[in-house]
Amino acid sequence: MASLIHCPHCGVRPKEEFSIRGDASLVRPDPEASDEAWNDYVHIRSNPRGRYREHWQHAAGCRRWLVVERDTFTHEVFSVADAASAAREAGR
Amino acid sequence: MTRTYISRHPLEDLLPLEPGIRAVDHLDIPRAMAIAAVMAMDGEEAAVAAGLAASGDVQVRFTGPGEWLILSQSETPEELHRNLSLLLAETAYIVDQSDGRIVFRLSGPNVRRILAKGIASDLHPAVFEIGTSSNVLCGHISVNLARTGENEFELIVMRSFAVALFNDLRVMGREFDLSADFSAQG
Amino acid sequence: MTAYRLASGGLIDRRAPLDFRFDGRNLTGFAGDTLASALLANDQLLVGRSFKYHRPRGIVTAGASEPNALVTIGKGAGSDPNTKATVAELYFGLDARSQNRFPSLKYDFGALNGLLSPFLGAGFYYKTFMWPAAFWEKVYEPIIRKAAGLGRAVLERDPQAYEKCWAHCDLLVIGAGPTGLMAALVAGRAGVRVILADEDFRLGGSLLAETAHIGGVSAPDFAEMALAELRSLPNVTMMPRTTVFGWYDDNVFGAVERVQKHVAAPQEKLPVERLWRIVAKRAILAAGAEERPLVFGGNDRPGVMMAGAMRTYANRFGVAAGKSVAIFTNGSAGYRTAAVLAARGIEVTAIIDSRTDVSDVAPDGVRVIQSACVIDTKGHKRVSGAVVERCGFEQTIACDAIGMSGGWNPAIHLACQRGAKAVWSEELKTFLAPDVGNGFVVAGAAAGRYTLAGCLKDGAEKAAAIAADLGFSAAVQAQPAVDGEADPSFTALWYSPGAKAKAFVDFQNDVHVKDIGLALREGFGHVEHAKRYTTNGMATDQGKLSGINATGLLAAMQGISPADVGTTTFRPFYTPVAFGALAGTARDEQAAPVRKSPLYGWAQRHGAVFVDSGLWFRPAYFAQSGEKDWRESTDREVLNIRENVGLCDVSTLGKIEIFGPDAAEFLNRLYCNPFLKLPVGKARYGLMLREDGMVYDDGTTSRLSPGHFVMTTTTALAGGVMSHMEYCAQVLWPELKARFCSSTDQWAQMAIAGPKARLVVQALVEDDISGAAFPFLAAGIVTLKGGIKARLFRISFSGELAYELAVPAGLGEAVADAIMEEGRAHGICPYGLEALNVLRIEKGHVTHAEFDGRVTPDDAGFGRMVSAQKPDFIGKRLSTRYGLTAADRMQMVGLKPVEPDQHIRAGAHLLREGAKPSTLNDQGYVSSACFSPTLGHGIALAFLKSGRERYGERIVVWDKLAGTEVVAEVSSPVFVDPGNTKLNA
Ligand SMILES: [Zn+2]
């Protein structure tokens, strides 16, 4: 895991200021979606080696949810973006 | 029967740290301060920021995108709420936090060395400029940190953590004989 | 007497003698000494017993790689075991004890292990103690633990203070030897923010023991000049006594500073050690190189020492390691040491050189034996001779110390700590650091540039390149000329053939050459396997001296290149760090921050006994004089609330203000029950689900205006719910116009409950709060007599007529006092969490004891609350899946023991009458239980399969932990006022 995260709102911060929720690529299905879609959304997670997009919250800072794209193996962080902006861009 | 209720500061029994002693590194704690949280309505973030910047009497602390803490030494909580409501009508939501937040003012030549014991951010004068403010972790406690002068910082903390933060700051400042007391002006 | 203090020389202050103790003996050293140099000066060479065989061991190095000279410094709770004497700075009154010996260093019973050594080879733990299994814990382990081991951990609380600190810089220079000093100078002059850290108490590194001249001045003087200039630069921070122990992600370095380990009387206001996290834009590793030991028979005899260490002791500390010294070398470095010793008047009896046809020049009159090896040493607690073999002929050379020089191992550890593997250099016959990018570069001897001129040049050039990269203009001035440069060349010699005694590879863990061979033969030849099998490199020194030799041996034994063997994995910490330093100030009262309610002082004044509740301290009960336990106080409080009135601090409940045109829609999606049509001035109980359909949290939410709601959460999940809401608002539904913030700390909130609650509250409030004007679930802003605006909610957890009054936190105590005053006539009492818990169990109200993450709304009896009309809410979809709607789910019921004096405890399991006590026959479990003073007997809330159909049935409450079985009757979970007449009064 990274030691420092560059919050787009607050700047460089130690990882202790963040809490991690997990996979950011999941999209909440429509309430009418299939059982399988909901099962995948709620229960099924991959554990990739390499590039991974996660939801992190800057809990001790701006309280914003962020999308952190990082490498689970090298710990390199590729990008950090505001999750609401990312969600809007994704058309949600 | 009409009653008068006296407000109590959470550090009432703990200050001054040592009566009559004021060291070069000092923690100054205002007894009362009007504080309000301001949250811009969707799309009004820039307008609110501009409105706050233009209002001279208050101090503006950044807490998150579209969210600020506003401090006023001269107004009562009700006055601050009313004035902000007028200033930011239809553009922001305002929540009184005057009793929910406690302000600590830390000043002195060793202030950065004291804060480095709890805060990970780089507080070098050229990096953390006067007027900068942000929520940061100080030890285990989330605070709003602002640089208010050359060697002056202000920490705003949730009231329930005030005693814990005070104890932390005391230990952090022990090396420099940090003194602490309520503000003279009230 | 053999080792002794030289008459002159060294960077010690001979006018400042320091008395110290070692194993009870009073000794004297000088300021500037390490404990090791002072011990040597007092001819105390024997400093410990080895780990496994209890062989006598002496000082081997003059630095952090020391495997043998581990001592315990200090007495009692504050003592530090396993301190390396070679880096411990001497101070007045230092009290050190040797370790791993019984009863004394000189006479050690454990040395019998040496006689048993044929049975103690590599893997002996695994082989010998396999069977019988029960013997391991009872017999083998205690014996091994007693016999093996190093220092003993202190069991008392450490009285010393520690702290943690952050630091930031453009360039961190690790090591203040020639390379580091030049790097810091070049970068510092250019204006770069530099931190220069070095583990030594005196900065200068190898320059302090160097005889060459730099730019016409002696090496130590050159170091002093550089340091003086660095001190004058405001952008340079020097950190002596600071070991950089770890390199972490994003170029954050861990370091430990020994602030007061070296002072006789530590100041109370300073920590003894300070843990640094250094955030560095760039870093240079200038940690130098370790001299490589030679592996030969009897090489662990006290008196056998690294040749370079002998040179350091002579030049820096003015100490001779012996009166007549033999040097065993495979390179030029041995000749350099011989020259230094000879110049200091120390007799060098011979140089034994494993090489042939060498051109190195020995000091005048010193015999050189080429193509020769030491195969054994004579003596017991001190070496008395070296047995040298040359072309099949043996000779014994009398000496009282042997200096060994086996080449160089660059100190690359830090650069390899983040996964990149060290790279074998065939040219230098050693492992070099991998290229880890431009954030962290290795320079000087650590990069295999062993000459002094090479170090100065490399440090300067790499620092200049970094400065330029960071946008500073750095000028590399011409490097000063070095006069008297040493030749670092050597020919690798992994072991000295023909050993006649154990040839040790790892001194600290007693691993010798045959152990490595055994590991290889038994299939543990991989370098990582061999490490575990033999324990080579697993001691506190982490193989600083032994690691590369083990690799070389494994390679030589297989006839392959060390490149194909590789090294074991480098991990933090570079040297051991005290747990105290890692904890910093976060211990005792400061282990976690304490949150205090605005009514804390009020509760204290009323005799509250507090209990931890997350970070909060909350009143458990209010003891009155004469009450002998919590039950008595709690029972009184409960009965008083059922009959009169009580006051409880509920400030810790989470409070969240929600605003916006979509606030109602937001709540409607968040809760499983509907919120769109909640009228202004009303509170509603709400259930939040997790997406999997289980209950997450509950609380009431009130509408203060069309676009303003106030939510309460449980104390436990206040933070979690806030975070969940932020996730929903920002990630799931960014289109909703809703904003919220916590106001938990703004309000002091008090529950006033009991039949007389209205009388008390009305006495304080100007507004009409009669049943008609302010009915159950009313919520709004009221004015206290005296003009204070407050929030009033008519909600009840106890089942009584009850209000929750919220006032600005600072006024909390004053308002609570006023309530108590007004309530006195009505018999008011303060009540705590225990009474609150009894009251809610009696009423069948749930908490997180019930909502434990496995419970659906229907399980808890809230099935009808869940909206079927709402198109969507968190948890809707999975609430309808088969498993969550099955008829035999466990449903919440009440239980009361058939024998009224019997007790039920939470956690107990439910069985059908007559069923065998086994979880296979599990029918459910008890979630909450208490004695009900209202009913006069025990009651419980439980989850029972199809429970709501089974009221009246008798079941067995089986508590395996308490060893009890209690027959109980199943009932409705509402024991008190099922018709809600009290609530609605
Ligand atoms: Zn942030």
PDB file of N, CA and C in Angstrom, chain C residues 248-295:
ATOM      1  N   TYR C 248      10.164   2.952   2.509  1.00  0.00           N
ATOM      2  CA  TYR C 248       8.780   2.565   2.277  1.00  0.00           C
ATOM      3  C   TYR C 248       8.228   3.238   1.017  1.00  0.00           C
ATOM      4  N   ASP C 249       7.004   2.874   0.665  1.00  0.00           N
ATOM      5  CA  ASP C 249       6.370   3.403  -0.538  1.00  0.00           C
ATOM      6  C   ASP C 249       6.422   4.927  -0.558  1.00  0.00           C
ATOM      7  N   ASP C 250       6.500   5.461  -1.746  1.00  0.00           N
ATOM      8  CA  ASP C 250       6.483   6.906  -1.973  1.00  0.00           C
ATOM      9  C   ASP C 250       7.672   7.625  -1.327  1.00  0.00           C
ATOM     10  N   ASN C 251       8.797   6.915  -1.265  1.00  0.00           N
ATOM     11  CA  ASN C 251      10.020   7.509  -0.714  1.00  0.00           C
ATOM     12  C   ASN C 251       9.843   8.046   0.708  1.00  0.00           C
ATOM     13  N   VAL C 252       9.071   7.335   1.502  1.00  0.00           N
ATOM     14  CA  VAL C 252       8.993   7.646   2.927  1.00  0.00           C
ATOM     15  C   VAL C 252       9.981   6.712   3.635  1.00  0.00           C
ATOM     16  N   PHE C 253      10.845   7.316   4.447  1.00  0.00           N
ATOM     17  CA  PHE C 253      11.861   6.546   5.151  1.00  0.00           C
ATOM     18  C   PHE C 253      11.534   6.503   6.640  1.00  0.00           C
ATOM     19  N   GLY C 254      11.792   5.364   7.241  1.00  0.00           N
ATOM     20  CA  GLY C 254      11.649   5.251   8.687  1.00  0.00           C
ATOM     21  C   GLY C 254      13.021   5.407   9.320  1.00  0.00           C
ATOM     22  N   ALA C 255      13.092   6.159  10.386  1.00  0.00           N
ATOM     23  CA  ALA C 255      14.373   6.349  11.067  1.00  0.00           C
ATOM     24  C   ALA C 255      14.119   6.419  12.558  1.00  0.00           C
ATOM     25  N   VAL C 256      15.106   6.009  13.325  1.00  0.00           N
ATOM     26  CA  VAL C 256      14.983   6.130  14.772  1.00  0.00           C
ATOM     27  C   VAL C 256      16.159   6.937  15.295  1.00  0.00           C
ATOM     28  N   GLU C 257      15.839   7.964  16.045  1.00  0.00           N
ATOM     29  CA  GLU C 257      16.854   8.855  16.611  1.00  0.00           C
ATOM     30  C   GLU C 257      17.008   8.533  18.088  1.00  0.00           C
ATOM     31  N   ARG C 258      18.236   8.285  18.481  1.00  0.00           N
ATOM     32  CA  ARG C 258      18.492   8.022  19.900  1.00  0.00           C
ATOM     33  C   ARG C 258      18.744   9.364  20.581  1.00  0.00           C
ATOM     34  N   VAL C 259      17.690   9.910  21.133  1.00  0.00           N
ATOM     35  CA  VAL C 259      17.750  11.279  21.659  1.00  0.00           C
ATOM     36  C   VAL C 259      18.518  11.343  22.972  1.00  0.00           C
ATOM     37  N   GLN C 260      18.245  10.369  23.825  1.00  0.00           N
ATOM     38  CA  GLN C 260      18.853  10.429  25.168  1.00  0.00           C
ATOM     39  C   GLN C 260      19.338   9.066  25.622  1.00  0.00           C
ATOM     40  N   LYS C 261      19.797   8.263  24.667  1.00  0.00           N
ATOM     41  CA  LYS C 261      20.318   6.957  25.061  1.00  0.00           C
ATOM     42  C   LYS C 261      21.731   7.096  25.622  1.00  0.00           C
ATOM     43  N   HIS C 262      22.310   8.249  25.400  1.00  0.00           N
ATOM     44  CA  HIS C 262      23.731   8.418  25.688  1.00  0.00           C
ATOM     45  C   HIS C 262      23.964   9.360  26.862  1.00  0.00           C
ATOM     46  N   VAL C 263      22.907   9.655  27.617  1.00  0.00           N
ATOM     47  CA  VAL C 263      23.102  10.603  28.715  1.00  0.00           C
ATOM     48  C   VAL C 263      22.870   9.912  30.049  1.00  0.00           C
ATOM     49  N   ALA C 264      23.635  10.348  31.025  1.00  0.00           N
ATOM     50  CA  ALA C 264      23.559   9.722  32.342  1.00  0.00           C
ATOM     51  C   ALA C 264      22.221  10.028  33.008  1.00  0.00           C
ATOM     52  N   ALA C 265      21.761  11.266  32.894  1.00  0.00           N
ATOM     53  CA  ALA C 265      20.506  11.666  33.532  1.00  0.00           C
ATOM     54  C   ALA C 265      19.557  12.230  32.475  1.00  0.00           C
ATOM     55  N   PRO C 266      18.711  11.379  31.912  1.00  0.00           N
ATOM     56  CA  PRO C 266      17.820  11.856  30.847  1.00  0.00           C
ATOM     57  C   PRO C 266      16.875  12.947  31.349  1.00  0.00           C
ATOM     58  N   GLN C 267      16.612  13.900  30.474  1.00  0.00           N
ATOM     59  CA  GLN C 267      15.639  14.949  30.805  1.00  0.00           C
ATOM     60  C   GLN C 267      14.243  14.398  30.657  1.00  0.00           C
ATOM     61  N   GLU C 268      13.388  14.748  31.586  1.00  0.00           N
ATOM     62  CA  GLU C 268      12.033  14.201  31.566  1.00  0.00           C
ATOM     63  C   GLU C 268      11.221  14.704  30.376  1.00  0.00           C
ATOM     64  N   LYS C 269      11.543  15.910  29.922  1.00  0.00           N
ATOM     65  CA  LYS C 269      10.709  16.469  28.863  1.00  0.00           C
ATOM     66  C   LYS C 269      11.101  15.989  27.465  1.00  0.00           C
ATOM     67  N   LEU C 270      12.154  15.185  27.407  1.00  0.00           N
ATOM     68  CA  LEU C 270      12.558  14.655  26.106  1.00  0.00           C
ATOM     69  C   LEU C 270      12.337  13.156  26.055  1.00  0.00           C
ATOM     70  N   PRO C 271      12.047  12.627  24.885  1.00  0.00           N
ATOM     71  CA  PRO C 271      11.935  11.170  24.759  1.00  0.00           C
ATOM     72  C   PRO C 271      13.323  10.550  24.750  1.00  0.00           C
ATOM     73  N   VAL C 272      13.412   9.259  25.030  1.00  0.00           N
ATOM     74  CA  VAL C 272      14.715   8.604  24.898  1.00  0.00           C
ATOM     75  C   VAL C 272      14.994   8.315  23.432  1.00  0.00           C
ATOM     76  N   GLU C 273      13.918   7.984  22.706  1.00  0.00           N
ATOM     77  CA  GLU C 273      14.078   7.736  21.280  1.00  0.00           C
ATOM     78  C   GLU C 273      12.926   8.381  20.528  1.00  0.00           C
ATOM     79  N   ARG C 274      13.213   8.746  19.295  1.00  0.00           N
ATOM     80  CA  ARG C 274      12.207   9.411  18.486  1.00  0.00           C
ATOM     81  C   ARG C 274      12.145   8.678  17.146  1.00  0.00           C
ATOM     82  N   LEU C 275      10.959   8.277  16.781  1.00  0.00           N
ATOM     83  CA  LEU C 275      10.783   7.603  15.500  1.00  0.00           C
ATOM     84  C   LEU C 275      10.425   8.639  14.443  1.00  0.00           C
ATOM     85  N   TRP C 276      11.198   8.670  13.385  1.00  0.00           N
ATOM     86  CA  TRP C 276      10.963   9.645  12.317  1.00  0.00           C
ATOM     87  C   TRP C 276      10.368   8.967  11.094  1.00  0.00           C
ATOM     88  N   ARG C 277       9.409   9.631  10.508  1.00  0.00           N
ATOM     89  CA  ARG C 277       8.994   9.271   9.154  1.00  0.00           C
ATOM     90  C   ARG C 277       9.422  10.435   8.268  1.00  0.00           C
ATOM     91  N   ILE C 278      10.363  10.162   7.395  1.00  0.00           N
ATOM     92  CA  ILE C 278      10.960  11.228   6.581  1.00  0.00           C
ATOM     93  C   ILE C 278      10.421  11.114   5.161  1.00  0.00           C
ATOM     94  N   VAL C 279       9.695  12.130   4.753  1.00  0.00           N
ATOM     95  CA  VAL C 279       9.165  12.167   3.391  1.00  0.00           C
ATOM     96  C   VAL C 279      10.204  12.886   2.540  1.00  0.00           C
ATOM     97  N   ALA C 280      10.832  12.146   1.628  1.00  0.00           N
ATOM     98  CA  ALA C 280      11.942  12.703   0.851  1.00  0.00           C
ATOM     99  C   ALA C 280      11.596  12.684  -0.632  1.00  0.00           C
ATOM    100  N   LYS C 281      11.763  13.847  -1.277  1.00  0.00           N
ATOM    101  CA  LYS C 281      11.557  13.853  -2.727  1.00  0.00           C
ATOM    102  C   LYS C 281      12.577  12.924  -3.375  1.00  0.00           C
ATOM    103  N   ARG C 282      13.805  13.033  -2.911  1.00  0.00           N
ATOM    104  CA  ARG C 282      14.886  12.185  -3.401  1.00  0.00           C
ATOM    105  C   ARG C 282      15.716  11.720  -2.211  1.00  0.00           C
ATOM    106  N   ALA C 283      16.459  10.655  -2.431  1.00  0.00           N
ATOM    107  CA  ALA C 283      17.336  10.182  -1.365  1.00  0.00           C
ATOM    108  C   ALA C 283      18.597   9.579  -1.954  1.00  0.00           C
ATOM    109  N   ILE C 284      19.667   9.704  -1.215  1.00  0.00           N
ATOM    110  CA  ILE C 284      20.943   9.091  -1.596  1.00  0.00           C
ATOM    111  C   ILE C 284      21.343   8.139  -0.480  1.00  0.00           C
ATOM    112  N   LEU C 285      21.622   6.895  -0.875  1.00  0.00           N
ATOM    113  CA  LEU C 285      22.112   5.925   0.099  1.00  0.00           C
ATOM    114  C   LEU C 285      23.636   5.971   0.066  1.00  0.00           C
ATOM    115  N   ALA C 286      24.208   6.481   1.128  1.00  0.00           N
ATOM    116  CA  ALA C 286      25.667   6.588   1.223  1.00  0.00           C
ATOM    117  C   ALA C 286      26.111   5.885   2.492  1.00  0.00           C
ATOM    118  N   ALA C 287      25.685   4.625   2.604  1.00  0.00           N
ATOM    119  CA  ALA C 287      25.886   3.884   3.853  1.00  0.00           C
ATOM    120  C   ALA C 287      27.214   3.149   3.894  1.00  0.00           C
ATOM    121  N   GLY C 288      28.021   3.289   2.830  1.00  0.00           N
ATOM    122  CA  GLY C 288      29.341   2.676   2.864  1.00  0.00           C
ATOM    123  C   GLY C 288      29.299   1.187   2.578  1.00  0.00           C
ATOM    124  N   ALA C 289      30.374   0.514   2.949  1.00  0.00           N
ATOM    125  CA  ALA C 289      30.476  -0.928   2.717  1.00  0.00           C
ATOM    126  C   ALA C 289      30.981  -1.598   3.987  1.00  0.00           C
ATOM    127  N   GLU C 290      30.520  -2.827   4.185  1.00  0.00           N
ATOM    128  CA  GLU C 290      30.995  -3.632   5.307  1.00  0.00           C
ATOM    129  C   GLU C 290      32.165  -4.463   4.834  1.00  0.00           C
ATOM    130  N   GLU C 291      33.161  -4.590   5.694  1.00  0.00           N
ATOM    131  CA  GLU C 291      34.218  -5.542   5.382  1.00  0.00           C
ATOM    132  C   GLU C 291      33.666  -6.956   5.545  1.00  0.00           C
ATOM    133  N   ARG C 292      34.080  -7.843   4.639  1.00  0.00           N
ATOM    134  CA  ARG C 292      33.544  -9.208   4.653  1.00  0.00           C
ATOM    135  C   ARG C 292      34.414 -10.094   5.541  1.00  0.00           C
ATOM    136  N   PRO C 293      33.809 -10.841   6.459  1.00  0.00           N
ATOM    137  CA  PRO C 293      34.625 -11.725   7.299  1.00  0.00           C
ATOM    138  C   PRO C 293      35.149 -12.902   6.481  1.00  0.00           C
ATOM    139  N   LEU C 294      36.165 -13.539   6.993  1.00  0.00           N
ATOM    140  CA  LEU C 294      36.669 -14.761   6.362  1.00  0.00           C
ATOM    141  C   LEU C 294      36.179 -15.953   7.174  1.00  0.00           C
ATOM    142  N   VAL C 295      35.834 -17.011   6.462  1.00  0.00           N
ATOM    143  CA  VAL C 295      35.286 -18.201   7.112  1.00  0.00           C
ATOM    144  C   VAL C 295      36.417 -19.217   7.247  1.00  0.00           C
TER     145      VAL C 295
END
